[in-house]
Amino acid sequence: MMKDNTKVLLIYTGGTIGMMEDLETTNLRPFDFKHLLDEVPELKKLELEVEVKETKSIIDSSNTNPEVWLELLALIKANYEAYDGFVVLHGSDTMAYTASAISFLIENSNKPIIFTGSQLPIGKLRTDGKENLITAIEIAGAKENSRPIISEVAIYFEYNLYRANRTSKVSAENFEAFQSPNYPVLAEAGVSIKYNRFALKKANEERVQFRNKISEDVASIKLFPGIRKEVFWAISRIKDLKGLIIETYGSGNAPMISWLDDELKLLNEKGVLVLNVSQCLTGSVSQAKYETGQHLQNNNVIGGYDITFEAAITKMMYLLACDDLSHEEKRNYLQTNIRGEITL
Ligand code: ASP
């Protein structure tokens, strides 16, 4: 097969796709990558060149953390100029977090960075891994007028391509494990791959920039009826806390109880950025709609619009580590669409 000169870098980080059953415990455990390539001889038929690199430890993605994200970022950065596109093989459990984090850490990227994985190991007869892998590579190498069609970080899973920072894992069972409830799919793979042009990020001419710091001084609190102030305080009073996400009801509503308002005032005085993210999967936070939202607004809580939790926490971790930004700028960016993550 004649190869064109498109080069895609496949980065293997772990996840079910490359796992095998431990014969003693029957648990699924990550394995080395060599067998993975043996399982997919179809890769040799692709018209583009694929090279493979691995992160230092091959992990179940539930074991990931910001250090692993920065290692992955460094791998992409070191190879950015040499490749036309990237495919990251990653466990599906935390894929939406890692992919969202990478989307924030790279500014002005015009290359496709496609995350994929699978629900069944690639060695299993009914695996979803082969199709996911092959199509993700095809998308990462797809060009039009010699420019990549996709110029953003995305997740490809079970025939759909999603904007990474709009995506959540919604099923532990179905092959269709992901959804991007507040944003259209970027592409659908059938007999051919249909790109939804109107939804794609436009390429820009700015220079690509990699940020290499992440703040872990963040926390989140999911509200529930009856939540005790001690529970809230245990989190909101963590030493050195810089950012807090409150997962609220509906369009960003929370109970009107005095201890909550007092605590929010205190957080505001301490300079902790508080972001309001809805527990609903679709729709947007609008703090001015009900009085149960207005009291949050009055305490300087930032409305998160239709952001996913995964994007919200990683955006905060990214922004809080930007030492060149003032407190006010960080607050403003939290309510600005910086990587296509919110609809204003
Ligand atoms: N536990 C696995 C992981 O996230 C699940 C998967 O890959 O789908 O690494």
mmCIF file of C-alpha atoms and ligand atoms in Angstrom:
data_model
loop_
_atom_site.group_PDB
_atom_site.id
_atom_site.type_symbol
_atom_site.label_atom_id
_atom_site.label_comp_id
_atom_site.label_asym_id
_atom_site.label_seq_id
_atom_site.Cartn_x
_atom_site.Cartn_y
_atom_site.Cartn_z
ATOM 1 C CA MET A 1 0.000 0.000 0.000
ATOM 2 C CA MET A 2 1.347 3.433 -0.998
ATOM 3 C CA LYS A 3 1.603 5.643 2.086
ATOM 4 C CA ASP A 4 1.039 9.373 1.767
ATOM 5 C CA ASN A 5 3.278 11.633 3.822
ATOM 6 C CA THR A 6 0.802 12.166 6.673
ATOM 7 C CA LYS A 7 2.225 11.130 10.032
ATOM 8 C CA VAL A 8 0.154 10.307 13.084
ATOM 9 C CA LEU A 9 1.598 9.673 16.519
ATOM 10 C CA LEU A 10 -0.225 7.077 18.580
ATOM 11 C CA ILE A 11 0.342 7.559 22.293
ATOM 12 C CA TYR A 12 -0.553 4.619 24.496
ATOM 13 C CA THR A 13 -1.341 5.464 28.123
ATOM 14 C CA GLY A 14 -3.341 2.374 29.160
ATOM 15 C CA GLY A 15 -7.034 1.656 29.629
ATOM 16 C CA THR A 16 -9.206 -1.345 28.821
ATOM 17 C CA ILE A 17 -8.243 -1.277 25.152
ATOM 18 C CA GLY A 18 -4.825 -2.724 25.968
ATOM 19 C CA MET A 19 -5.792 -4.820 28.996
ATOM 20 C CA MET A 20 -5.727 -8.567 29.490
ATOM 21 C CA GLU A 21 -7.301 -10.774 32.095
ATOM 22 C CA ASP A 22 -5.086 -11.693 35.038
ATOM 23 C CA LEU A 23 -5.404 -15.477 35.064
ATOM 24 C CA GLU A 24 -5.322 -15.709 38.849
ATOM 25 C CA THR A 25 -7.657 -12.901 39.884
ATOM 26 C CA THR A 26 -9.621 -12.472 36.584
ATOM 27 C CA ASN A 27 -9.223 -8.703 37.087
ATOM 28 C CA LEU A 28 -8.454 -6.673 33.956
ATOM 29 C CA ARG A 29 -4.951 -5.218 34.112
ATOM 30 C CA PRO A 30 -2.996 -3.047 31.677
ATOM 31 C CA PHE A 31 -0.523 -4.935 29.541
ATOM 32 C CA ASP A 32 2.320 -3.882 27.327
ATOM 33 C CA PHE A 33 1.554 -2.430 23.951
ATOM 34 C CA LYS A 34 3.226 -4.978 21.697
ATOM 35 C CA HIS A 35 0.320 -7.372 21.788
ATOM 36 C CA LEU A 36 -2.014 -4.514 20.948
ATOM 37 C CA LEU A 37 -0.378 -3.944 17.581
ATOM 38 C CA ASP A 38 -0.414 -7.699 16.923
ATOM 39 C CA GLU A 39 -4.148 -7.637 17.512
ATOM 40 C CA VAL A 40 -4.708 -4.961 14.870
ATOM 41 C CA PRO A 41 -2.824 -5.953 11.712
ATOM 42 C CA GLU A 42 -5.296 -3.698 9.846
ATOM 43 C CA LEU A 43 -3.180 -0.740 10.954
ATOM 44 C CA LYS A 44 -0.613 -1.694 8.343
ATOM 45 C CA LYS A 45 -3.202 -1.101 5.635
ATOM 46 C CA LEU A 46 -3.693 2.557 6.520
ATOM 47 C CA GLU A 47 -2.487 5.017 3.926
ATOM 48 C CA LEU A 48 -0.698 7.108 6.491
ATOM 49 C CA GLU A 49 2.309 6.519 8.652
ATOM 50 C CA VAL A 50 1.658 5.643 12.305
ATOM 51 C CA GLU A 51 4.330 5.721 14.960
ATOM 52 C CA VAL A 52 3.820 4.642 18.547
ATOM 53 C CA LYS A 53 5.047 6.011 21.851
ATOM 54 C CA GLU A 54 4.010 5.155 25.381
ATOM 55 C CA THR A 55 3.796 7.078 28.608
ATOM 56 C CA LYS A 56 6.123 5.857 31.371
ATOM 57 C CA SER A 57 3.530 3.856 33.225
ATOM 58 C CA ILE A 58 0.678 2.138 31.485
ATOM 59 C CA ILE A 59 -2.308 2.609 33.752
ATOM 60 C CA ASP A 60 -5.964 2.064 34.361
ATOM 61 C CA SER A 61 -7.154 5.638 33.857
ATOM 62 C CA SER A 62 -8.707 5.711 37.325
ATOM 63 C CA ASN A 63 -5.106 6.003 38.495
ATOM 64 C CA THR A 64 -4.417 9.131 36.483
ATOM 65 C CA ASN A 65 -3.531 12.492 38.015
ATOM 66 C CA PRO A 66 -2.197 15.907 36.959
ATOM 67 C CA GLU A 67 1.365 14.576 36.889
ATOM 68 C CA VAL A 68 0.346 12.025 34.259
ATOM 69 C CA TRP A 69 -1.465 14.774 32.300
ATOM 70 C CA LEU A 70 1.713 16.848 32.254
ATOM 71 C CA GLU A 71 3.743 13.846 31.116
ATOM 72 C CA LEU A 72 1.299 13.300 28.250
ATOM 73 C CA LEU A 73 1.390 17.006 27.436
ATOM 74 C CA ALA A 74 5.192 16.955 27.326
ATOM 75 C CA LEU A 75 5.081 14.000 24.932
ATOM 76 C CA ILE A 76 2.704 15.864 22.617
ATOM 77 C CA LYS A 77 4.800 19.028 22.861
ATOM 78 C CA ALA A 78 8.067 17.234 22.065
ATOM 79 C CA ASN A 79 6.505 15.681 18.964
ATOM 80 C CA TYR A 80 4.141 18.465 17.965
ATOM 81 C CA GLU A 81 6.001 19.695 14.898
ATOM 82 C CA ALA A 82 6.937 16.241 13.610
ATOM 83 C CA TYR A 83 3.395 14.863 13.314
ATOM 84 C CA ASP A 84 0.201 15.930 11.580
ATOM 85 C CA GLY A 85 -2.039 14.512 14.248
ATOM 86 C CA PHE A 86 -2.153 12.578 17.507
ATOM 87 C CA VAL A 87 -4.216 9.702 18.831
ATOM 88 C CA VAL A 88 -4.147 9.104 22.565
ATOM 89 C CA LEU A 89 -5.197 5.648 23.760
ATOM 90 C CA HIS A 90 -6.632 6.174 27.209
ATOM 91 C CA GLY A 91 -8.982 4.454 29.612
ATOM 92 C CA SER A 92 -12.534 5.667 29.250
ATOM 93 C CA ASP A 93 -13.161 6.203 32.991
ATOM 94 C CA THR A 94 -11.295 9.501 33.204
ATOM 95 C CA MET A 95 -10.835 10.210 29.511
ATOM 96 C CA ALA A 96 -13.119 13.252 29.646
ATOM 97 C CA TYR A 97 -10.951 14.750 32.425
ATOM 98 C CA THR A 98 -7.608 14.131 30.726
ATOM 99 C CA ALA A 99 -8.842 15.252 27.319
ATOM 100 C CA SER A 100 -10.426 18.392 28.807
ATOM 101 C CA ALA A 101 -7.206 19.175 30.691
ATOM 102 C CA ILE A 102 -5.132 18.785 27.516
ATOM 103 C CA SER A 103 -7.567 21.048 25.642
ATOM 104 C CA PHE A 104 -6.927 23.834 28.163
ATOM 105 C CA LEU A 105 -3.179 23.300 28.498
ATOM 106 C CA ILE A 106 -2.556 23.756 24.761
ATOM 107 C CA GLU A 107 -3.415 27.180 23.434
ATOM 108 C CA ASN A 108 -3.922 27.747 19.686
ATOM 109 C CA SER A 109 -3.431 24.132 18.706
ATOM 110 C CA ASN A 110 -4.411 23.557 15.111
ATOM 111 C CA LYS A 111 -3.713 19.848 15.045
ATOM 112 C CA PRO A 112 -6.071 16.979 15.787
ATOM 113 C CA ILE A 113 -5.502 15.369 19.182
ATOM 114 C CA ILE A 114 -7.962 12.492 19.300
ATOM 115 C CA PHE A 115 -8.522 10.464 22.455
ATOM 116 C CA THR A 116 -9.984 7.002 22.186
ATOM 117 C CA GLY A 117 -10.167 3.709 24.065
ATOM 118 C CA SER A 118 -12.706 0.942 24.391
ATOM 119 C CA GLN A 119 -15.160 -0.815 26.670
ATOM 120 C CA LEU A 120 -13.781 -4.272 25.803
ATOM 121 C CA PRO A 121 -10.084 -5.173 25.472
ATOM 122 C CA ILE A 122 -8.823 -5.258 21.920
ATOM 123 C CA GLY A 123 -8.071 -8.971 22.203
ATOM 124 C CA LYS A 124 -11.736 -9.851 22.850
ATOM 125 C CA LEU A 125 -13.810 -11.096 19.955
ATOM 126 C CA ARG A 126 -16.553 -8.483 20.348
ATOM 127 C CA THR A 127 -14.178 -5.609 21.034
ATOM 128 C CA ASP A 128 -15.138 -2.060 20.184
ATOM 129 C CA GLY A 129 -11.442 -1.177 20.354
ATOM 130 C CA LYS A 130 -10.474 -1.945 16.772
ATOM 131 C CA GLU A 131 -13.010 0.332 15.135
ATOM 132 C CA ASN A 132 -12.346 3.082 17.668
ATOM 133 C CA LEU A 133 -8.601 2.892 17.086
ATOM 134 C CA ILE A 134 -8.669 2.690 13.295
ATOM 135 C CA THR A 135 -11.212 5.485 12.843
ATOM 136 C CA ALA A 136 -9.484 7.728 15.393
ATOM 137 C CA ILE A 137 -6.257 7.366 13.402
ATOM 138 C CA GLU A 138 -8.088 8.121 10.165
ATOM 139 C CA ILE A 139 -9.593 11.276 11.703
ATOM 140 C CA ALA A 140 -6.226 12.366 13.128
ATOM 141 C CA GLY A 141 -4.761 12.104 9.628
ATOM 142 C CA ALA A 142 -7.690 13.589 7.692
ATOM 143 C CA LYS A 143 -6.817 16.696 5.708
ATOM 144 C CA GLU A 144 -8.475 19.079 3.320
ATOM 145 C CA ASN A 145 -6.447 21.502 1.180
ATOM 146 C CA SER A 146 -3.411 20.126 3.032
ATOM 147 C CA ARG A 147 -4.725 21.277 6.425
ATOM 148 C CA PRO A 148 -6.118 19.013 9.142
ATOM 149 C CA ILE A 149 -9.923 18.869 9.152
ATOM 150 C CA ILE A 150 -9.971 18.684 12.963
ATOM 151 C CA SER A 151 -7.945 21.322 14.744
ATOM 152 C CA GLU A 152 -8.857 20.623 18.344
ATOM 153 C CA VAL A 153 -8.804 18.062 21.139
ATOM 154 C CA ALA A 154 -11.571 15.509 20.646
ATOM 155 C CA ILE A 155 -12.818 12.130 21.845
ATOM 156 C CA TYR A 156 -13.732 9.424 19.346
ATOM 157 C CA PHE A 157 -15.913 6.618 20.656
ATOM 158 C CA GLU A 158 -18.406 4.285 18.981
ATOM 159 C CA TYR A 159 -18.897 6.107 15.672
ATOM 160 C CA ASN A 160 -18.982 9.622 17.146
ATOM 161 C CA LEU A 161 -16.387 12.334 17.463
ATOM 162 C CA TYR A 162 -16.988 14.769 20.319
ATOM 163 C CA ARG A 163 -15.333 17.994 21.431
ATOM 164 C CA ALA A 164 -13.229 16.800 24.378
ATOM 165 C CA ASN A 165 -14.184 19.513 26.832
ATOM 166 C CA ARG A 166 -17.911 18.992 26.133
ATOM 167 C CA THR A 167 -17.857 15.282 26.822
ATOM 168 C CA SER A 168 -18.790 13.091 29.786
ATOM 169 C CA LYS A 169 -18.689 9.345 30.242
ATOM 170 C CA VAL A 170 -22.328 8.354 30.654
ATOM 171 C CA SER A 171 -22.336 4.559 30.462
ATOM 172 C CA ALA A 172 -20.259 1.869 32.096
ATOM 173 C CA GLU A 173 -22.013 -0.741 29.961
ATOM 174 C CA ASN A 174 -22.788 0.495 26.465
ATOM 175 C CA PHE A 175 -20.250 0.769 23.695
ATOM 176 C CA GLU A 176 -21.622 4.280 23.277
ATOM 177 C CA ALA A 177 -20.005 5.334 26.535
ATOM 178 C CA PHE A 178 -19.781 9.080 25.936
ATOM 179 C CA GLN A 179 -22.045 12.006 25.197
ATOM 180 C CA SER A 180 -21.594 15.709 24.687
ATOM 181 C CA PRO A 181 -25.046 16.793 25.851
ATOM 182 C CA ASN A 182 -24.618 20.512 25.240
ATOM 183 C CA TYR A 183 -22.710 20.463 21.961
ATOM 184 C CA PRO A 184 -23.262 18.737 18.617
ATOM 185 C CA VAL A 185 -21.032 15.824 17.674
ATOM 186 C CA LEU A 186 -18.104 16.923 15.541
ATOM 187 C CA ALA A 187 -18.309 13.955 13.202
ATOM 188 C CA GLU A 188 -20.182 10.718 12.677
ATOM 189 C CA ALA A 189 -18.525 7.663 11.221
ATOM 190 C CA GLY A 190 -20.684 5.505 8.990
ATOM 191 C CA VAL A 191 -19.729 4.246 5.546
ATOM 192 C CA SER A 192 -17.861 7.530 5.349
ATOM 193 C CA ILE A 193 -16.891 10.023 8.049
ATOM 194 C CA LYS A 194 -19.315 12.947 8.019
ATOM 195 C CA TYR A 195 -17.879 16.077 9.589
ATOM 196 C CA ASN A 196 -20.314 18.595 11.051
ATOM 197 C CA ARG A 197 -18.432 21.594 9.683
ATOM 198 C CA PHE A 198 -20.478 24.197 11.559
ATOM 199 C CA ALA A 199 -19.447 22.646 14.897
ATOM 200 C CA LEU A 200 -15.712 22.379 14.263
ATOM 201 C CA LYS A 201 -13.204 24.788 15.775
ATOM 202 C CA LYS A 202 -11.712 27.035 13.091
ATOM 203 C CA ALA A 203 -7.963 26.880 12.704
ATOM 204 C CA ASN A 204 -6.172 30.106 13.630
ATOM 205 C CA GLU A 205 -2.784 31.516 12.791
ATOM 206 C CA GLU A 206 -1.580 32.207 16.343
ATOM 207 C CA ARG A 207 1.464 30.391 17.671
ATOM 208 C CA VAL A 208 0.754 27.233 19.626
ATOM 209 C CA GLN A 209 1.583 27.467 23.328
ATOM 210 C CA PHE A 210 1.903 24.767 25.941
ATOM 211 C CA ARG A 211 1.300 25.562 29.604
ATOM 212 C CA ASN A 212 3.028 23.169 31.916
ATOM 213 C CA LYS A 213 1.451 23.857 35.276
ATOM 214 C CA ILE A 214 -1.687 22.653 36.956
ATOM 215 C CA SER A 215 -3.051 23.742 40.319
ATOM 216 C CA GLU A 216 -4.429 21.121 42.660
ATOM 217 C CA ASP A 217 -5.813 23.717 45.085
ATOM 218 C CA VAL A 218 -9.363 23.006 43.954
ATOM 219 C CA ALA A 219 -12.337 21.162 45.386
ATOM 220 C CA SER A 220 -15.960 20.461 44.599
ATOM 221 C CA ILE A 221 -19.124 20.053 46.607
ATOM 222 C CA LYS A 222 -22.198 18.339 45.254
ATOM 223 C CA LEU A 223 -25.271 19.741 46.962
ATOM 224 C CA PHE A 224 -28.083 17.503 48.123
ATOM 225 C CA PRO A 225 -31.173 18.295 50.150
ATOM 226 C CA GLY A 226 -30.175 18.105 53.802
ATOM 227 C CA ILE A 227 -26.460 18.757 53.307
ATOM 228 C CA ARG A 228 -25.013 19.773 56.686
ATOM 229 C CA LYS A 229 -22.936 22.891 57.101
ATOM 230 C CA GLU A 230 -20.133 20.777 58.622
ATOM 231 C CA VAL A 231 -19.951 18.825 55.371
ATOM 232 C CA PHE A 232 -19.717 22.033 53.357
ATOM 233 C CA TRP A 233 -17.214 23.566 55.750
ATOM 234 C CA ALA A 234 -15.004 20.469 55.723
ATOM 235 C CA ILE A 235 -14.343 21.244 52.088
ATOM 236 C CA SER A 236 -14.772 25.000 51.803
ATOM 237 C CA ARG A 237 -12.327 25.611 54.688
ATOM 238 C CA ILE A 238 -9.465 23.537 53.294
ATOM 239 C CA LYS A 239 -6.216 25.436 53.778
ATOM 240 C CA ASP A 240 -4.885 27.051 50.575
ATOM 241 C CA LEU A 241 -8.076 26.386 48.651
ATOM 242 C CA LYS A 242 -8.150 28.633 45.561
ATOM 243 C CA GLY A 243 -11.072 27.340 43.557
ATOM 244 C CA LEU A 244 -14.317 25.617 44.498
ATOM 245 C CA ILE A 245 -17.016 24.142 42.287
ATOM 246 C CA ILE A 246 -20.506 23.917 43.696
ATOM 247 C CA GLU A 247 -22.694 21.439 41.885
ATOM 248 C CA THR A 248 -26.125 22.969 42.123
ATOM 249 C CA TYR A 249 -29.662 22.098 41.107
ATOM 250 C CA GLY A 250 -31.348 22.918 37.789
ATOM 251 C CA SER A 251 -30.356 26.275 36.336
ATOM 252 C CA GLY A 252 -27.827 26.870 39.127
ATOM 253 C CA ASN A 253 -29.977 26.961 42.246
ATOM 254 C CA ALA A 254 -29.078 26.285 45.875
ATOM 255 C CA PRO A 255 -30.943 26.403 49.191
ATOM 256 C CA MET A 256 -31.397 29.828 50.758
ATOM 257 C CA ILE A 257 -29.884 29.027 54.122
ATOM 258 C CA SER A 258 -27.944 31.595 56.083
ATOM 259 C CA TRP A 259 -24.880 29.416 56.810
ATOM 260 C CA LEU A 260 -24.411 28.883 53.051
ATOM 261 C CA ASP A 261 -24.546 32.603 52.286
ATOM 262 C CA ASP A 262 -22.192 33.367 55.191
ATOM 263 C CA GLU A 263 -19.756 30.761 53.917
ATOM 264 C CA LEU A 264 -19.893 32.076 50.351
ATOM 265 C CA LYS A 265 -19.194 35.591 51.664
ATOM 266 C CA LEU A 266 -16.194 34.266 53.544
ATOM 267 C CA LEU A 267 -14.892 32.419 50.485
ATOM 268 C CA ASN A 268 -15.250 35.592 48.439
ATOM 269 C CA GLU A 269 -13.331 37.590 51.062
ATOM 270 C CA LYS A 270 -10.578 34.970 51.051
ATOM 271 C CA GLY A 271 -10.318 35.261 47.245
ATOM 272 C CA VAL A 272 -11.490 31.698 46.547
ATOM 273 C CA LEU A 273 -13.080 31.512 43.094
ATOM 274 C CA VAL A 274 -16.421 29.723 43.356
ATOM 275 C CA LEU A 275 -17.922 28.292 40.165
ATOM 276 C CA ASN A 276 -21.543 27.198 39.881
ATOM 277 C CA VAL A 277 -21.999 24.045 37.767
ATOM 278 C CA SER A 278 -25.396 22.433 37.353
ATOM 279 C CA GLN A 279 -26.070 18.821 38.263
ATOM 280 C CA CYS A 280 -28.250 18.668 35.136
ATOM 281 C CA LEU A 281 -26.717 17.089 32.058
ATOM 282 C CA THR A 282 -28.232 19.590 29.643
ATOM 283 C CA GLY A 283 -29.091 23.271 29.810
ATOM 284 C CA SER A 284 -27.251 26.174 31.334
ATOM 285 C CA VAL A 285 -26.677 27.912 34.664
ATOM 286 C CA SER A 286 -28.559 31.175 34.907
ATOM 287 C CA GLN A 287 -28.210 32.543 38.416
ATOM 288 C CA ALA A 288 -30.607 35.413 37.858
ATOM 289 C CA LYS A 289 -33.572 33.186 37.014
ATOM 290 C CA TYR A 290 -34.719 32.249 40.532
ATOM 291 C CA GLU A 291 -34.096 33.793 43.924
ATOM 292 C CA THR A 292 -32.444 30.456 44.809
ATOM 293 C CA GLY A 293 -29.807 31.319 42.219
ATOM 294 C CA GLN A 294 -29.705 35.072 42.771
ATOM 295 C CA HIS A 295 -28.295 34.735 46.320
ATOM 296 C CA LEU A 296 -25.298 32.902 44.830
ATOM 297 C CA GLN A 297 -24.833 35.662 42.275
ATOM 298 C CA ASN A 298 -25.024 38.231 45.113
ATOM 299 C CA ASN A 299 -22.127 36.440 46.785
ATOM 300 C CA ASN A 300 -19.941 36.670 43.697
ATOM 301 C CA VAL A 301 -20.358 33.021 42.694
ATOM 302 C CA ILE A 302 -19.476 32.618 39.018
ATOM 303 C CA GLY A 303 -22.137 31.062 36.764
ATOM 304 C CA GLY A 304 -20.637 28.163 34.808
ATOM 305 C CA TYR A 305 -23.108 28.268 31.878
ATOM 306 C CA ASP A 306 -23.420 24.791 30.299
ATOM 307 C CA ILE A 307 -19.958 23.523 31.223
ATOM 308 C CA THR A 308 -19.439 19.853 32.093
ATOM 309 C CA PHE A 309 -18.035 19.071 35.509
ATOM 310 C CA GLU A 310 -14.933 17.567 33.876
ATOM 311 C CA ALA A 311 -14.252 20.728 31.896
ATOM 312 C CA ALA A 312 -15.034 22.977 34.866
ATOM 313 C CA ILE A 313 -12.568 21.350 37.249
ATOM 314 C CA THR A 314 -9.756 21.075 34.685
ATOM 315 C CA LYS A 315 -10.306 24.648 33.463
ATOM 316 C CA MET A 316 -10.013 25.828 37.062
ATOM 317 C CA MET A 317 -6.884 23.726 37.639
ATOM 318 C CA TYR A 318 -5.382 25.244 34.495
ATOM 319 C CA LEU A 319 -6.363 28.867 35.156
ATOM 320 C CA LEU A 320 -5.355 28.850 38.808
ATOM 321 C CA ALA A 321 -1.837 27.814 37.782
ATOM 322 C CA CYS A 322 -1.465 30.687 35.279
ATOM 323 C CA ASP A 323 0.803 32.922 37.348
ATOM 324 C CA ASP A 324 0.721 35.643 34.708
ATOM 325 C CA LEU A 325 -3.012 36.185 35.248
ATOM 326 C CA SER A 326 -4.475 38.378 37.973
ATOM 327 C CA HIS A 327 -7.275 37.160 40.232
ATOM 328 C CA GLU A 328 -9.759 39.237 38.215
ATOM 329 C CA GLU A 329 -8.495 37.821 34.916
ATOM 330 C CA LYS A 330 -8.881 34.264 36.208
ATOM 331 C CA ARG A 331 -12.429 35.098 37.306
ATOM 332 C CA ASN A 332 -13.176 36.569 33.864
ATOM 333 C CA TYR A 333 -11.765 33.588 32.004
ATOM 334 C CA LEU A 334 -13.966 31.279 34.046
ATOM 335 C CA GLN A 335 -16.946 32.996 32.462
ATOM 336 C CA THR A 336 -15.367 33.226 29.008
ATOM 337 C CA ASN A 337 -15.455 30.591 26.324
ATOM 338 C CA ILE A 338 -11.727 29.940 25.911
ATOM 339 C CA ARG A 339 -11.620 26.524 24.161
ATOM 340 C CA GLY A 340 -15.180 25.994 22.983
ATOM 341 C CA GLU A 341 -16.178 24.594 26.387
ATOM 342 C CA ILE A 342 -19.215 26.798 27.070
ATOM 343 C CA THR A 343 -22.086 28.359 25.159
ATOM 344 C CA LEU A 344 -22.527 31.973 26.191
HETATM 345 N N1 ASP B 1 -11.007 1.223 33.980
HETATM 346 C C1 ASP B 1 -10.718 1.451 32.586
HETATM 347 C C2 ASP B 1 -9.896 2.720 32.475
HETATM 348 O O1 ASP B 1 -10.455 3.788 32.498
HETATM 349 C C3 ASP B 1 -11.980 1.556 31.778
HETATM 350 C C4 ASP B 1 -11.768 1.765 30.291
HETATM 351 O O2 ASP B 1 -10.684 1.867 29.785
HETATM 352 O O3 ASP B 1 -12.790 1.830 29.594
HETATM 353 O O4 ASP B 1 -8.696 2.644 32.370
#
